[in-house]
């Protein structure tokens, strides 16, 4: 019994010593890593990283006069919208809405963010969108509680002050669907983007193209198995907020969609036509030819 207790005690002592040695080695490694500056981003590095570091602190540092809550100093800020359609996710006839996956790109000019390329050897600076002023563009006919974009990706700032922002978004918009000619119906759904707080005299929206981009050749568009696209055209117009006298700039993308009827033809139309023809042909059979149960077995 005494030997057993002694073995247990020695075993515990060895475990404690090993644990203490491991802790000492780990702490020593952490101190070495903390003191090692070879893996950290230092402003003293050469090349584009050094210029980007210096330019970033010049535009957004403590000594900078840039205020992201204030609109660019131009009298009228023109924002070009470029909608890229990724996929028509769903068209819900019952709830009267359409869900689309898009890239709503926006481009505008902010001269406060320009720099001289002879001083900084870079032409494009990538910064988080929370650092700069963003146009308050929202989807008017949104039926979802999420009015924000899906992901706040970085913005691209050119040396002349041109800002490009292409965040991915999943929109769920209202759409009046008429199923009178189902399954050969054509539906028209719209996406209307409006500057929510700035009127048309401050921020003006213009479409970059006459239609949204949805060409599969770009590698971004995925065809829907149920809906096809006839045309997507863009319309620039003014929109009035109900109950106010202010006019807001707006861009509407009008989707003309047609339903692909093959699935419904195979599962609904063809079986119904066959049953109708068989029912009509049954009247040409003699009354004493066979019973109803025999006809049922003959058909099925």
PDB file of N, CA and C in Angstrom, residues 20-39:
ATOM      1  N   UNK A  20       5.192  23.111 -15.336  1.00  0.00           N
ATOM      2  CA  UNK A  20       5.914  24.352 -15.069  1.00  0.00           C
ATOM      3  C   UNK A  20       6.946  24.626 -16.150  1.00  0.00           C
ATOM      4  N   UNK A  21       7.652  23.579 -16.602  1.00  0.00           N
ATOM      5  CA  UNK A  21       8.632  23.765 -17.674  1.00  0.00           C
ATOM      6  C   UNK A  21       7.978  24.228 -18.969  1.00  0.00           C
ATOM      7  N   UNK A  22       6.826  23.662 -19.268  1.00  0.00           N
ATOM      8  CA  UNK A  22       6.107  24.050 -20.493  1.00  0.00           C
ATOM      9  C   UNK A  22       5.659  25.498 -20.425  1.00  0.00           C
ATOM     10  N   UNK A  23       5.200  25.953 -19.281  1.00  0.00           N
ATOM     11  CA  UNK A  23       4.770  27.344 -19.119  1.00  0.00           C
ATOM     12  C   UNK A  23       5.922  28.303 -19.307  1.00  0.00           C
ATOM     13  N   UNK A  24       7.106  27.936 -18.769  1.00  0.00           N
ATOM     14  CA  UNK A  24       8.273  28.807 -18.913  1.00  0.00           C
ATOM     15  C   UNK A  24       8.702  28.925 -20.370  1.00  0.00           C
ATOM     16  N   UNK A  25       8.686  27.794 -21.095  1.00  0.00           N
ATOM     17  CA  UNK A  25       9.076  27.820 -22.500  1.00  0.00           C
ATOM     18  C   UNK A  25       8.101  28.650 -23.329  1.00  0.00           C
ATOM     19  N   UNK A  26       6.803  28.526 -23.027  1.00  0.00           N
ATOM     20  CA  UNK A  26       5.786  29.281 -23.776  1.00  0.00           C
ATOM     21  C   UNK A  26       5.919  30.774 -23.561  1.00  0.00           C
ATOM     22  N   UNK A  27       6.121  31.177 -22.308  1.00  0.00           N
ATOM     23  CA  UNK A  27       6.278  32.601 -22.018  1.00  0.00           C
ATOM     24  C   UNK A  27       7.521  33.178 -22.685  1.00  0.00           C
ATOM     25  N   UNK A  28       8.601  32.364 -22.720  1.00  0.00           N
ATOM     26  CA  UNK A  28       9.830  32.828 -23.376  1.00  0.00           C
ATOM     27  C   UNK A  28       9.609  33.037 -24.867  1.00  0.00           C
ATOM     28  N   UNK A  29       8.865  32.122 -25.501  1.00  0.00           N
ATOM     29  CA  UNK A  29       8.576  32.263 -26.931  1.00  0.00           C
ATOM     30  C   UNK A  29       7.721  33.486 -27.208  1.00  0.00           C
ATOM     31  N   UNK A  30       6.735  33.734 -26.348  1.00  0.00           N
ATOM     32  CA  UNK A  30       5.876  34.913 -26.541  1.00  0.00           C
ATOM     33  C   UNK A  30       6.670  36.199 -26.422  1.00  0.00           C
ATOM     34  N   UNK A  31       7.626  36.247 -25.482  1.00  0.00           N
ATOM     35  CA  UNK A  31       8.449  37.446 -25.352  1.00  0.00           C
ATOM     36  C   UNK A  31       9.326  37.647 -26.584  1.00  0.00           C
ATOM     37  N   UNK A  32       9.858  36.537 -27.128  1.00  0.00           N
ATOM     38  CA  UNK A  32      10.682  36.651 -28.337  1.00  0.00           C
ATOM     39  C   UNK A  32       9.869  37.163 -29.512  1.00  0.00           C
ATOM     40  N   UNK A  33       8.636  36.663 -29.639  1.00  0.00           N
ATOM     41  CA  UNK A  33       7.775  37.120 -30.740  1.00  0.00           C
ATOM     42  C   UNK A  33       7.408  38.579 -30.582  1.00  0.00           C
ATOM     43  N   UNK A  34       7.148  38.984 -29.332  1.00  0.00           N
ATOM     44  CA  UNK A  34       6.772  40.383 -29.080  1.00  0.00           C
ATOM     45  C   UNK A  34       7.930  41.330 -29.357  1.00  0.00           C
ATOM     46  N   UNK A  35       9.166  40.878 -29.083  1.00  0.00           N
ATOM     47  CA  UNK A  35      10.318  41.729 -29.320  1.00  0.00           C
ATOM     48  C   UNK A  35      10.793  41.718 -30.765  1.00  0.00           C
ATOM     49  N   UNK A  36      10.294  40.764 -31.554  1.00  0.00           N
ATOM     50  CA  UNK A  36      10.712  40.652 -32.954  1.00  0.00           C
ATOM     51  C   UNK A  36       9.873  41.576 -33.811  1.00  0.00           C
ATOM     52  N   UNK A  37      10.507  42.508 -34.496  1.00  0.00           N
ATOM     53  CA  UNK A  37       9.791  43.487 -35.327  1.00  0.00           C
ATOM     54  C   UNK A  37       9.897  43.180 -36.803  1.00  0.00           C
ATOM     55  N   UNK A  38      10.385  42.033 -37.169  1.00  0.00           N
ATOM     56  CA  UNK A  38      10.554  41.720 -38.588  1.00  0.00           C
ATOM     57  C   UNK A  38       9.239  41.433 -39.280  1.00  0.00           C
ATOM     58  N   UNK A  39       8.169  41.043 -38.535  1.00  0.00           N
ATOM     59  CA  UNK A  39       6.886  40.686 -39.135  1.00  0.00           C
ATOM     60  C   UNK A  39       5.873  41.804 -39.062  1.00  0.00           C
TER      61      UNK A  39
END
